[in-house]
Amino acid sequence: MQLIDGKKVSQDILNLIQSEVTELKNKTGRVPGLAAILVGDNPASQVYVNSKIKACGKVAINSEVVKLPGTVSEDELLRVIESFNQNDNFDGILVQLPLPKHISESRVIEAVSPLKDVDGFHPVNVGKLVLGLDTLFPCTPAGIQELLKAYKIETVGQHVVVIGRSNIVGKPIANIMLQKKSFANSVVTVCHSAAKDLMSITRSADILIAAIGVADFVTADMVKDGVVVIDVGINRVADSSPKGYKIKGDVNFDEVAPKSSYITPVPGGVGPMTIAMLISNTLKSFKTKMRLNYE
Ligand code: GUN
């Protein structure tokens, strides 16, 4: 069993981005900028946004956080997004999800300019991904593919089973792994809560991607020997520590790790990759704007 070290892979990516940002600054006199919008006081969302902003600082790109109260109107939020759409200092805009119930998530997602949509959630970018066109990909799925690349894990013709069909992870990772490209070109099955015989499907997975949001959901009897396990779960489970909780993945690590060829830990697996890909998307959108996409 080999542990997939997302912390290291993400650090390597951020180091490369940092040197590119320095180079671009020398060449253009400008650096990429990311705007993060946080609505309400969801503690997990606050942690995620803080980590994203901290990463911007590490690679020397500009960032700004706008914190809006949970009572903010949808119109006011849409106005804030539009002001960032118009502001040339910002190449990426993210609105941290989830949003309060009185705000339409889809209206908010569609308000972000597709060119600045570093989350890859806008229907234009989702459509391009499904069509196999180059675009901004959602960060967590893009990070999963980078982990598979970093460890040179064979994906072509392999059976990738995704548990979970969210717009943020399940659907986009299924589409990424389906593409006729290297580190993709897989046979993909997407499972969800209505699956009739989940275990018979997960047991045939060469690569199992768990994105359900239920701690310890995947147990040893659900996987075959030699499986590659990617655990996307970040679940807060109450305990007696000073924080009052610990973070657990969707996979029962102690049970599943001995049967795996590769497995991501939680924390330190997929989580850090989400942030690295967000920064990478911000750089990409900056380069597109500056017409510097020469690769
Ligand atoms: N909430 C959970 N994951 C994400 C993400 O990748 N981006 C945003 N904006 N919100 C999220």
PDB file of C-alpha atoms and ligand atoms in Angstrom:
ATOM      1  CA  MET A   1       0.000   0.000   0.000  1.00  0.00           C
ATOM      2  CA  GLN A   2       1.301   3.426  -0.950  1.00  0.00           C
ATOM      3  CA  LEU A   3      -0.011   6.604   0.611  1.00  0.00           C
ATOM      4  CA  ILE A   4      -0.779   9.388  -1.879  1.00  0.00           C
ATOM      5  CA  ASP A   5       0.726  12.544  -0.393  1.00  0.00           C
ATOM      6  CA  GLY A   6      -1.512  15.387  -1.534  1.00  0.00           C
ATOM      7  CA  LYS A   7       0.327  17.855   0.649  1.00  0.00           C
ATOM      8  CA  LYS A   8       3.587  17.230  -1.182  1.00  0.00           C
ATOM      9  CA  VAL A   9       2.063  17.160  -4.683  1.00  0.00           C
ATOM     10  CA  SER A  10       0.160  20.389  -4.005  1.00  0.00           C
ATOM     11  CA  GLN A  11       3.305  22.034  -2.631  1.00  0.00           C
ATOM     12  CA  ASP A  12       5.250  21.064  -5.768  1.00  0.00           C
ATOM     13  CA  ILE A  13       2.506  22.603  -7.931  1.00  0.00           C
ATOM     14  CA  LEU A  14       2.393  25.779  -5.835  1.00  0.00           C
ATOM     15  CA  ASN A  15       6.199  26.120  -6.073  1.00  0.00           C
ATOM     16  CA  LEU A  16       6.012  25.964  -9.879  1.00  0.00           C
ATOM     17  CA  ILE A  17       3.191  28.511  -9.875  1.00  0.00           C
ATOM     18  CA  GLN A  18       5.178  30.814  -7.615  1.00  0.00           C
ATOM     19  CA  SER A  19       8.140  30.923 -10.002  1.00  0.00           C
ATOM     20  CA  GLU A  20       5.833  31.465 -12.970  1.00  0.00           C
ATOM     21  CA  VAL A  21       4.083  34.329 -11.164  1.00  0.00           C
ATOM     22  CA  THR A  22       7.470  35.972 -10.503  1.00  0.00           C
ATOM     23  CA  GLU A  23       8.410  35.579 -14.170  1.00  0.00           C
ATOM     24  CA  LEU A  24       5.076  36.997 -15.338  1.00  0.00           C
ATOM     25  CA  LYS A  25       5.413  39.913 -12.966  1.00  0.00           C
ATOM     26  CA  ASN A  26       8.811  40.770 -14.458  1.00  0.00           C
ATOM     27  CA  LYS A  27       7.421  40.459 -17.963  1.00  0.00           C
ATOM     28  CA  THR A  28       4.041  42.206 -17.591  1.00  0.00           C
ATOM     29  CA  GLY A  29       4.336  44.207 -14.369  1.00  0.00           C
ATOM     30  CA  ARG A  30       1.171  42.470 -13.159  1.00  0.00           C
ATOM     31  CA  VAL A  31       0.209  39.503 -11.012  1.00  0.00           C
ATOM     32  CA  PRO A  32      -2.987  37.433 -11.024  1.00  0.00           C
ATOM     33  CA  GLY A  33      -5.742  38.383  -8.582  1.00  0.00           C
ATOM     34  CA  LEU A  34      -8.391  36.245  -6.855  1.00  0.00           C
ATOM     35  CA  ALA A  35     -11.601  37.512  -5.243  1.00  0.00           C
ATOM     36  CA  ALA A  36     -13.288  35.258  -2.682  1.00  0.00           C
ATOM     37  CA  ILE A  37     -16.824  35.933  -1.511  1.00  0.00           C
ATOM     38  CA  LEU A  38     -17.968  34.369   1.742  1.00  0.00           C
ATOM     39  CA  VAL A  39     -21.629  34.620   2.739  1.00  0.00           C
ATOM     40  CA  GLY A  40     -22.688  33.898   6.324  1.00  0.00           C
ATOM     41  CA  ASP A  41     -20.728  32.202   9.085  1.00  0.00           C
ATOM     42  CA  ASN A  42     -20.478  28.521   8.138  1.00  0.00           C
ATOM     43  CA  PRO A  43     -17.355  27.479  10.113  1.00  0.00           C
ATOM     44  CA  ALA A  44     -16.100  25.017   7.478  1.00  0.00           C
ATOM     45  CA  SER A  45     -16.511  27.630   4.720  1.00  0.00           C
ATOM     46  CA  GLN A  46     -14.521  30.124   6.793  1.00  0.00           C
ATOM     47  CA  VAL A  47     -11.680  27.609   7.147  1.00  0.00           C
ATOM     48  CA  TYR A  48     -11.705  26.833   3.400  1.00  0.00           C
ATOM     49  CA  VAL A  49     -11.679  30.498   2.361  1.00  0.00           C
ATOM     50  CA  ASN A  50      -8.865  31.275   4.828  1.00  0.00           C
ATOM     51  CA  SER A  51      -6.770  28.435   3.369  1.00  0.00           C
ATOM     52  CA  LYS A  52      -7.415  29.660  -0.179  1.00  0.00           C
ATOM     53  CA  ILE A  53      -6.358  33.215   0.682  1.00  0.00           C
ATOM     54  CA  LYS A  54      -3.287  31.983   2.543  1.00  0.00           C
ATOM     55  CA  ALA A  55      -2.231  30.023  -0.551  1.00  0.00           C
ATOM     56  CA  CYS A  56      -2.542  33.187  -2.687  1.00  0.00           C
ATOM     57  CA  GLY A  57      -0.121  34.913  -0.327  1.00  0.00           C
ATOM     58  CA  LYS A  58       2.359  32.020  -0.578  1.00  0.00           C
ATOM     59  CA  VAL A  59       2.581  32.253  -4.361  1.00  0.00           C
ATOM     60  CA  ALA A  60       2.451  36.072  -4.321  1.00  0.00           C
ATOM     61  CA  ILE A  61      -0.806  36.543  -6.165  1.00  0.00           C
ATOM     62  CA  ASN A  62      -3.259  39.247  -5.059  1.00  0.00           C
ATOM     63  CA  SER A  63      -6.410  38.331  -3.212  1.00  0.00           C
ATOM     64  CA  GLU A  64      -9.367  39.965  -1.584  1.00  0.00           C
ATOM     65  CA  VAL A  65     -12.083  38.452   0.584  1.00  0.00           C
ATOM     66  CA  VAL A  66     -15.526  39.991   0.773  1.00  0.00           C
ATOM     67  CA  LYS A  67     -17.478  38.763   3.791  1.00  0.00           C
ATOM     68  CA  LEU A  68     -21.222  39.280   3.559  1.00  0.00           C
ATOM     69  CA  PRO A  69     -23.751  38.585   6.320  1.00  0.00           C
ATOM     70  CA  GLY A  70     -25.989  35.516   5.972  1.00  0.00           C
ATOM     71  CA  THR A  71     -28.928  37.906   5.624  1.00  0.00           C
ATOM     72  CA  VAL A  72     -27.517  39.607   2.503  1.00  0.00           C
ATOM     73  CA  SER A  73     -30.001  39.794  -0.379  1.00  0.00           C
ATOM     74  CA  GLU A  74     -29.399  37.894  -3.585  1.00  0.00           C
ATOM     75  CA  ASP A  75     -29.407  41.198  -5.496  1.00  0.00           C
ATOM     76  CA  GLU A  76     -26.657  42.623  -3.294  1.00  0.00           C
ATOM     77  CA  LEU A  77     -24.543  39.479  -3.762  1.00  0.00           C
ATOM     78  CA  LEU A  78     -25.079  39.652  -7.533  1.00  0.00           C
ATOM     79  CA  ARG A  79     -23.938  43.305  -7.480  1.00  0.00           C
ATOM     80  CA  VAL A  80     -20.707  42.342  -5.658  1.00  0.00           C
ATOM     81  CA  ILE A  81     -20.036  39.605  -8.235  1.00  0.00           C
ATOM     82  CA  GLU A  82     -20.689  42.011 -11.120  1.00  0.00           C
ATOM     83  CA  SER A  83     -18.255  44.558  -9.682  1.00  0.00           C
ATOM     84  CA  PHE A  84     -15.518  41.878  -9.680  1.00  0.00           C
ATOM     85  CA  ASN A  85     -16.500  40.821 -13.213  1.00  0.00           C
ATOM     86  CA  GLN A  86     -15.783  44.406 -14.288  1.00  0.00           C
ATOM     87  CA  ASN A  87     -12.604  44.798 -12.205  1.00  0.00           C
ATOM     88  CA  ASP A  88      -9.463  44.127 -14.258  1.00  0.00           C
ATOM     89  CA  ASN A  89      -7.359  43.480 -11.155  1.00  0.00           C
ATOM     90  CA  PHE A  90      -9.186  40.207 -10.564  1.00  0.00           C
ATOM     91  CA  ASP A  91      -8.773  37.175 -12.842  1.00  0.00           C
ATOM     92  CA  GLY A  92     -10.625  34.735 -10.627  1.00  0.00           C
ATOM     93  CA  ILE A  93     -13.844  35.018  -8.628  1.00  0.00           C
ATOM     94  CA  LEU A  94     -15.119  32.367  -6.247  1.00  0.00           C
ATOM     95  CA  VAL A  95     -18.281  32.343  -4.207  1.00  0.00           C
ATOM     96  CA  GLN A  96     -17.862  29.819  -1.418  1.00  0.00           C
ATOM     97  CA  LEU A  97     -20.708  27.293  -1.267  1.00  0.00           C
ATOM     98  CA  PRO A  98     -23.082  26.470   0.335  1.00  0.00           C
ATOM     99  CA  LEU A  99     -25.147  29.667   0.255  1.00  0.00           C
ATOM    100  CA  PRO A 100     -28.041  30.575   2.559  1.00  0.00           C
ATOM    101  CA  LYS A 101     -31.377  29.072   1.461  1.00  0.00           C
ATOM    102  CA  HIS A 102     -32.905  32.365   0.290  1.00  0.00           C
ATOM    103  CA  ILE A 103     -30.179  32.746  -2.375  1.00  0.00           C
ATOM    104  CA  SER A 104     -30.320  30.845  -5.669  1.00  0.00           C
ATOM    105  CA  GLU A 105     -27.071  28.958  -6.128  1.00  0.00           C
ATOM    106  CA  SER A 106     -27.558  28.659  -9.873  1.00  0.00           C
ATOM    107  CA  ARG A 107     -28.248  32.399 -10.339  1.00  0.00           C
ATOM    108  CA  VAL A 108     -25.071  33.156  -8.378  1.00  0.00           C
ATOM    109  CA  ILE A 109     -22.966  30.661 -10.335  1.00  0.00           C
ATOM    110  CA  GLU A 110     -24.277  32.035 -13.636  1.00  0.00           C
ATOM    111  CA  ALA A 111     -23.506  35.612 -12.545  1.00  0.00           C
ATOM    112  CA  VAL A 112     -19.743  34.932 -12.439  1.00  0.00           C
ATOM    113  CA  SER A 113     -18.067  35.640 -15.767  1.00  0.00           C
ATOM    114  CA  PRO A 114     -17.129  32.251 -17.318  1.00  0.00           C
ATOM    115  CA  LEU A 115     -13.643  33.705 -17.962  1.00  0.00           C
ATOM    116  CA  LYS A 116     -13.165  34.349 -14.220  1.00  0.00           C
ATOM    117  CA  ASP A 117     -14.971  31.201 -13.030  1.00  0.00           C
ATOM    118  CA  VAL A 118     -12.001  29.569 -11.290  1.00  0.00           C
ATOM    119  CA  ASP A 119     -14.340  27.045  -9.616  1.00  0.00           C
ATOM    120  CA  GLY A 120     -15.401  25.782 -13.050  1.00  0.00           C
ATOM    121  CA  PHE A 121     -19.066  25.781 -11.963  1.00  0.00           C
ATOM    122  CA  HIS A 122     -20.550  28.033 -14.677  1.00  0.00           C
ATOM    123  CA  PRO A 123     -22.740  26.135 -17.192  1.00  0.00           C
ATOM    124  CA  VAL A 124     -20.474  27.352 -20.028  1.00  0.00           C
ATOM    125  CA  ASN A 125     -17.435  25.760 -18.393  1.00  0.00           C
ATOM    126  CA  VAL A 126     -19.353  22.626 -17.378  1.00  0.00           C
ATOM    127  CA  GLY A 127     -20.505  22.293 -20.984  1.00  0.00           C
ATOM    128  CA  LYS A 128     -16.977  22.706 -22.322  1.00  0.00           C
ATOM    129  CA  LEU A 129     -15.706  20.056 -19.922  1.00  0.00           C
ATOM    130  CA  VAL A 130     -18.390  17.605 -21.066  1.00  0.00           C
ATOM    131  CA  LEU A 131     -17.498  18.336 -24.703  1.00  0.00           C
ATOM    132  CA  GLY A 132     -13.790  17.711 -24.033  1.00  0.00           C
ATOM    133  CA  LEU A 133     -12.796  21.334 -24.713  1.00  0.00           C
ATOM    134  CA  ASP A 134     -10.087  23.216 -22.864  1.00  0.00           C
ATOM    135  CA  THR A 135     -11.518  25.317 -20.042  1.00  0.00           C
ATOM    136  CA  LEU A 136     -11.389  25.970 -16.297  1.00  0.00           C
ATOM    137  CA  PHE A 137     -12.081  22.622 -14.609  1.00  0.00           C
ATOM    138  CA  PRO A 138     -13.615  22.330 -11.114  1.00  0.00           C
ATOM    139  CA  CYS A 139     -10.779  22.306  -8.585  1.00  0.00           C
ATOM    140  CA  THR A 140     -11.321  19.116  -6.595  1.00  0.00           C
ATOM    141  CA  PRO A 141     -11.767  16.856  -9.660  1.00  0.00           C
ATOM    142  CA  ALA A 142      -8.807  18.529 -11.401  1.00  0.00           C
ATOM    143  CA  GLY A 143      -6.775  17.897  -8.236  1.00  0.00           C
ATOM    144  CA  ILE A 144      -7.722  14.213  -8.231  1.00  0.00           C
ATOM    145  CA  GLN A 145      -6.463  13.836 -11.798  1.00  0.00           C
ATOM    146  CA  GLU A 146      -3.212  15.599 -10.834  1.00  0.00           C
ATOM    147  CA  LEU A 147      -2.715  13.070  -8.016  1.00  0.00           C
ATOM    148  CA  LEU A 148      -3.188  10.181 -10.457  1.00  0.00           C
ATOM    149  CA  LYS A 149      -0.620  11.847 -12.766  1.00  0.00           C
ATOM    150  CA  ALA A 150       1.869  12.492  -9.970  1.00  0.00           C
ATOM    151  CA  TYR A 151       1.845   8.805  -8.973  1.00  0.00           C
ATOM    152  CA  LYS A 152       1.674   7.631 -12.630  1.00  0.00           C
ATOM    153  CA  ILE A 153      -1.404   5.541 -11.853  1.00  0.00           C
ATOM    154  CA  GLU A 154      -2.750   3.719 -14.920  1.00  0.00           C
ATOM    155  CA  THR A 155      -6.226   4.980 -15.828  1.00  0.00           C
ATOM    156  CA  VAL A 156      -6.663   4.004 -19.497  1.00  0.00           C
ATOM    157  CA  GLY A 157      -9.372   1.343 -19.753  1.00  0.00           C
ATOM    158  CA  GLN A 158      -9.543   1.062 -15.981  1.00  0.00           C
ATOM    159  CA  HIS A 159     -12.894   0.937 -14.211  1.00  0.00           C
ATOM    160  CA  VAL A 160     -13.297   4.171 -12.263  1.00  0.00           C
ATOM    161  CA  VAL A 161     -16.227   4.066  -9.845  1.00  0.00           C
ATOM    162  CA  VAL A 162     -17.388   7.376  -8.416  1.00  0.00           C
ATOM    163  CA  ILE A 163     -19.695   7.346  -5.394  1.00  0.00           C
ATOM    164  CA  GLY A 164     -21.610  10.634  -5.321  1.00  0.00           C
ATOM    165  CA  ARG A 165     -23.132  12.738  -8.097  1.00  0.00           C
ATOM    166  CA  SER A 166     -22.619  16.302  -6.862  1.00  0.00           C
ATOM    167  CA  ASN A 167     -22.009  19.132  -9.312  1.00  0.00           C
ATOM    168  CA  ILE A 168     -18.790  19.975  -7.426  1.00  0.00           C
ATOM    169  CA  VAL A 169     -17.119  16.541  -7.461  1.00  0.00           C
ATOM    170  CA  GLY A 170     -19.077  13.491  -8.687  1.00  0.00           C
ATOM    171  CA  LYS A 171     -20.307  14.718 -12.064  1.00  0.00           C
ATOM    172  CA  PRO A 172     -17.147  16.614 -13.088  1.00  0.00           C
ATOM    173  CA  ILE A 173     -14.673  13.878 -12.049  1.00  0.00           C
ATOM    174  CA  ALA A 174     -16.749  11.365 -14.026  1.00  0.00           C
ATOM    175  CA  ASN A 175     -16.485  13.614 -17.083  1.00  0.00           C
ATOM    176  CA  ILE A 176     -12.755  14.211 -16.627  1.00  0.00           C
ATOM    177  CA  MET A 177     -11.973  10.490 -16.337  1.00  0.00           C
ATOM    178  CA  LEU A 178     -14.112   9.783 -19.409  1.00  0.00           C
ATOM    179  CA  GLN A 179     -12.087  12.076 -21.680  1.00  0.00           C
ATOM    180  CA  LYS A 180     -10.014  10.476 -24.424  1.00  0.00           C
ATOM    181  CA  LYS A 181      -6.744  11.767 -22.943  1.00  0.00           C
ATOM    182  CA  SER A 182      -3.856  10.449 -20.876  1.00  0.00           C
ATOM    183  CA  PHE A 183      -4.573  10.002 -17.181  1.00  0.00           C
ATOM    184  CA  ALA A 184      -8.229   9.594 -18.201  1.00  0.00           C
ATOM    185  CA  ASN A 185      -9.803   7.403 -20.920  1.00  0.00           C
ATOM    186  CA  SER A 186     -11.348   5.251 -18.192  1.00  0.00           C
ATOM    187  CA  VAL A 187     -14.572   3.262 -18.063  1.00  0.00           C
ATOM    188  CA  VAL A 188     -16.624   5.292 -15.608  1.00  0.00           C
ATOM    189  CA  THR A 189     -19.549   4.325 -13.386  1.00  0.00           C
ATOM    190  CA  VAL A 190     -21.286   6.884 -11.174  1.00  0.00           C
ATOM    191  CA  CYS A 191     -23.107   5.489  -8.121  1.00  0.00           C
ATOM    192  CA  HIS A 192     -25.470   7.338  -5.808  1.00  0.00           C
ATOM    193  CA  SER A 193     -27.968   6.852  -3.010  1.00  0.00           C
ATOM    194  CA  ALA A 194     -30.494   5.097  -5.275  1.00  0.00           C
ATOM    195  CA  ALA A 195     -28.014   2.401  -6.387  1.00  0.00           C
ATOM    196  CA  LYS A 196     -29.621  -1.053  -6.098  1.00  0.00           C
ATOM    197  CA  ASP A 197     -26.493  -3.072  -5.458  1.00  0.00           C
ATOM    198  CA  LEU A 198     -23.771  -0.606  -4.605  1.00  0.00           C
ATOM    199  CA  MET A 199     -21.336  -3.199  -3.296  1.00  0.00           C
ATOM    200  CA  SER A 200     -21.245  -5.263  -6.489  1.00  0.00           C
ATOM    201  CA  ILE A 201     -20.319  -2.092  -8.402  1.00  0.00           C
ATOM    202  CA  THR A 202     -17.719  -0.763  -5.975  1.00  0.00           C
ATOM    203  CA  ARG A 203     -16.082  -4.197  -5.759  1.00  0.00           C
ATOM    204  CA  SER A 204     -15.366  -4.068  -9.477  1.00  0.00           C
ATOM    205  CA  ALA A 205     -13.599  -0.680  -9.216  1.00  0.00           C
ATOM    206  CA  ASP A 206      -9.942  -0.418 -10.187  1.00  0.00           C
ATOM    207  CA  ILE A 207     -10.077   3.185  -8.970  1.00  0.00           C
ATOM    208  CA  LEU A 208     -12.699   4.121  -6.383  1.00  0.00           C
ATOM    209  CA  ILE A 209     -13.495   7.803  -5.821  1.00  0.00           C
ATOM    210  CA  ALA A 210     -15.578   8.417  -2.697  1.00  0.00           C
ATOM    211  CA  ALA A 211     -17.407  11.752  -2.644  1.00  0.00           C
ATOM    212  CA  ILE A 212     -20.476  11.050  -0.534  1.00  0.00           C
ATOM    213  CA  GLY A 213     -20.046  13.197   2.552  1.00  0.00           C
ATOM    214  CA  VAL A 214     -20.592  10.375   5.057  1.00  0.00           C
ATOM    215  CA  ALA A 215     -17.732   9.495   7.421  1.00  0.00           C
ATOM    216  CA  ASP A 216     -16.328   5.953   7.068  1.00  0.00           C
ATOM    217  CA  PHE A 217     -18.921   5.039   4.391  1.00  0.00           C
ATOM    218  CA  VAL A 218     -16.555   2.831   2.376  1.00  0.00           C
ATOM    219  CA  THR A 219     -15.614  -0.350   4.233  1.00  0.00           C
ATOM    220  CA  ALA A 220     -13.190  -3.172   3.418  1.00  0.00           C
ATOM    221  CA  ASP A 221     -15.910  -5.474   2.047  1.00  0.00           C
ATOM    222  CA  MET A 222     -16.783  -2.867  -0.600  1.00  0.00           C
ATOM    223  CA  VAL A 223     -13.416  -2.955  -2.399  1.00  0.00           C
ATOM    224  CA  LYS A 224     -11.277  -5.511  -4.205  1.00  0.00           C
ATOM    225  CA  ASP A 225      -7.606  -6.182  -3.464  1.00  0.00           C
ATOM    226  CA  GLY A 226      -5.257  -3.733  -5.167  1.00  0.00           C
ATOM    227  CA  VAL A 227      -7.834  -0.951  -5.571  1.00  0.00           C
ATOM    228  CA  VAL A 228      -6.725   2.692  -5.867  1.00  0.00           C
ATOM    229  CA  VAL A 229      -8.778   4.720  -3.372  1.00  0.00           C
ATOM    230  CA  ILE A 230      -9.356   8.471  -3.642  1.00  0.00           C
ATOM    231  CA  ASP A 231     -11.170   9.814  -0.577  1.00  0.00           C
ATOM    232  CA  VAL A 232     -12.792  13.209  -1.162  1.00  0.00           C
ATOM    233  CA  GLY A 233     -14.681  13.318   2.154  1.00  0.00           C
ATOM    234  CA  ILE A 234     -14.050  16.045   4.728  1.00  0.00           C
ATOM    235  CA  ASN A 235     -16.489  15.173   7.507  1.00  0.00           C
ATOM    236  CA  ARG A 236     -16.493  16.766  10.952  1.00  0.00           C
ATOM    237  CA  VAL A 237     -17.066  14.076  13.573  1.00  0.00           C
ATOM    238  CA  ALA A 238     -17.550  15.137  17.215  1.00  0.00           C
ATOM    239  CA  ASP A 239     -14.873  13.985  19.656  1.00  0.00           C
ATOM    240  CA  SER A 240     -13.375  14.992  22.996  1.00  0.00           C
ATOM    241  CA  SER A 241     -10.444  17.012  21.567  1.00  0.00           C
ATOM    242  CA  PRO A 242     -10.124  20.747  22.388  1.00  0.00           C
ATOM    243  CA  LYS A 243     -11.601  21.567  18.945  1.00  0.00           C
ATOM    244  CA  GLY A 244     -14.579  19.319  19.691  1.00  0.00           C
ATOM    245  CA  TYR A 245     -14.344  17.442  16.413  1.00  0.00           C
ATOM    246  CA  LYS A 246     -11.989  15.604  14.106  1.00  0.00           C
ATOM    247  CA  ILE A 247     -11.925  15.402  10.329  1.00  0.00           C
ATOM    248  CA  LYS A 248     -12.755  12.009   8.818  1.00  0.00           C
ATOM    249  CA  GLY A 249     -12.924  10.915   5.201  1.00  0.00           C
ATOM    250  CA  ASP A 250     -15.656   8.972   3.422  1.00  0.00           C
ATOM    251  CA  VAL A 251     -13.442   5.878   3.568  1.00  0.00           C
ATOM    252  CA  ASN A 252     -12.762   3.796   6.656  1.00  0.00           C
ATOM    253  CA  PHE A 253      -9.010   4.166   6.209  1.00  0.00           C
ATOM    254  CA  ASP A 254      -7.853   1.561   8.750  1.00  0.00           C
ATOM    255  CA  GLU A 255      -9.981  -1.131   7.103  1.00  0.00           C
ATOM    256  CA  VAL A 256      -9.508  -0.194   3.452  1.00  0.00           C
ATOM    257  CA  ALA A 257      -5.820   0.822   3.350  1.00  0.00           C
ATOM    258  CA  PRO A 258      -4.475  -2.758   3.724  1.00  0.00           C
ATOM    259  CA  LYS A 259      -6.434  -3.843   0.612  1.00  0.00           C
ATOM    260  CA  SER A 260      -5.372  -0.812  -1.472  1.00  0.00           C
ATOM    261  CA  SER A 261      -2.445  -0.345  -3.862  1.00  0.00           C
ATOM    262  CA  TYR A 262      -2.702   3.448  -3.386  1.00  0.00           C
ATOM    263  CA  ILE A 263      -4.884   5.473  -1.027  1.00  0.00           C
ATOM    264  CA  THR A 264      -5.296   9.147  -0.142  1.00  0.00           C
ATOM    265  CA  PRO A 265      -5.336  10.034   3.556  1.00  0.00           C
ATOM    266  CA  VAL A 266      -7.753  12.543   5.114  1.00  0.00           C
ATOM    267  CA  PRO A 267      -6.500  15.110   5.850  1.00  0.00           C
ATOM    268  CA  GLY A 268      -3.507  15.534   3.517  1.00  0.00           C
ATOM    269  CA  GLY A 269      -4.881  13.838   0.402  1.00  0.00           C
ATOM    270  CA  VAL A 270      -7.349  15.531  -1.926  1.00  0.00           C
ATOM    271  CA  GLY A 271      -7.956  18.625   0.270  1.00  0.00           C
ATOM    272  CA  PRO A 272      -4.670  20.446  -0.425  1.00  0.00           C
ATOM    273  CA  MET A 273      -5.039  19.692  -4.148  1.00  0.00           C
ATOM    274  CA  THR A 274      -8.332  21.605  -4.336  1.00  0.00           C
ATOM    275  CA  ILE A 275      -6.505  24.731  -3.239  1.00  0.00           C
ATOM    276  CA  ALA A 276      -3.536  24.196  -5.576  1.00  0.00           C
ATOM    277  CA  MET A 277      -5.934  23.810  -8.526  1.00  0.00           C
ATOM    278  CA  LEU A 278      -7.794  26.976  -7.565  1.00  0.00           C
ATOM    279  CA  ILE A 279      -4.532  28.899  -7.694  1.00  0.00           C
ATOM    280  CA  SER A 280      -3.608  27.149 -10.945  1.00  0.00           C
ATOM    281  CA  ASN A 281      -6.982  28.143 -12.465  1.00  0.00           C
ATOM    282  CA  THR A 282      -6.448  31.751 -11.362  1.00  0.00           C
ATOM    283  CA  LEU A 283      -3.055  31.780 -13.098  1.00  0.00           C
ATOM    284  CA  LYS A 284      -4.599  30.178 -16.185  1.00  0.00           C
ATOM    285  CA  SER A 285      -7.341  32.766 -16.390  1.00  0.00           C
ATOM    286  CA  PHE A 286      -4.749  35.572 -15.941  1.00  0.00           C
ATOM    287  CA  LYS A 287      -2.648  34.129 -18.771  1.00  0.00           C
ATOM    288  CA  THR A 288      -5.705  33.823 -21.009  1.00  0.00           C
ATOM    289  CA  LYS A 289      -6.567  37.465 -20.367  1.00  0.00           C
ATOM    290  CA  MET A 290      -2.979  38.548 -21.062  1.00  0.00           C
ATOM    291  CA  ARG A 291      -2.829  36.223 -24.104  1.00  0.00           C
ATOM    292  CA  LEU A 292       0.091  34.369 -22.552  1.00  0.00           C
ATOM    293  CA  ASN A 293      -1.273  30.838 -22.961  1.00  0.00           C
ATOM    294  CA  TYR A 294       1.461  29.505 -25.160  1.00  0.00           C
ATOM    295  CA  GLU A 295       1.533  25.890 -23.994  1.00  0.00           C
TER     296      GLU A 295
HETATM  297  N1  GUN B   1     -17.808  24.283  -1.304  1.00  0.00           N
HETATM  298  C1  GUN B   1     -17.300  23.033  -1.268  1.00  0.00           C
HETATM  299  N2  GUN B   1     -16.344  22.889  -2.211  1.00  0.00           N
HETATM  300  C2  GUN B   1     -16.260  24.063  -2.858  1.00  0.00           C
HETATM  301  C3  GUN B   1     -15.451  24.532  -3.943  1.00  0.00           C
HETATM  302  O1  GUN B   1     -14.618  23.818  -4.528  1.00  0.00           O
HETATM  303  N3  GUN B   1     -15.646  25.808  -4.317  1.00  0.00           N
HETATM  304  C4  GUN B   1     -16.572  26.620  -3.724  1.00  0.00           C
HETATM  305  N4  GUN B   1     -16.711  27.865  -4.169  1.00  0.00           N
HETATM  306  N5  GUN B   1     -17.343  26.213  -2.723  1.00  0.00           N
HETATM  307  C5  GUN B   1     -17.181  24.942  -2.298  1.00  0.00           C
END
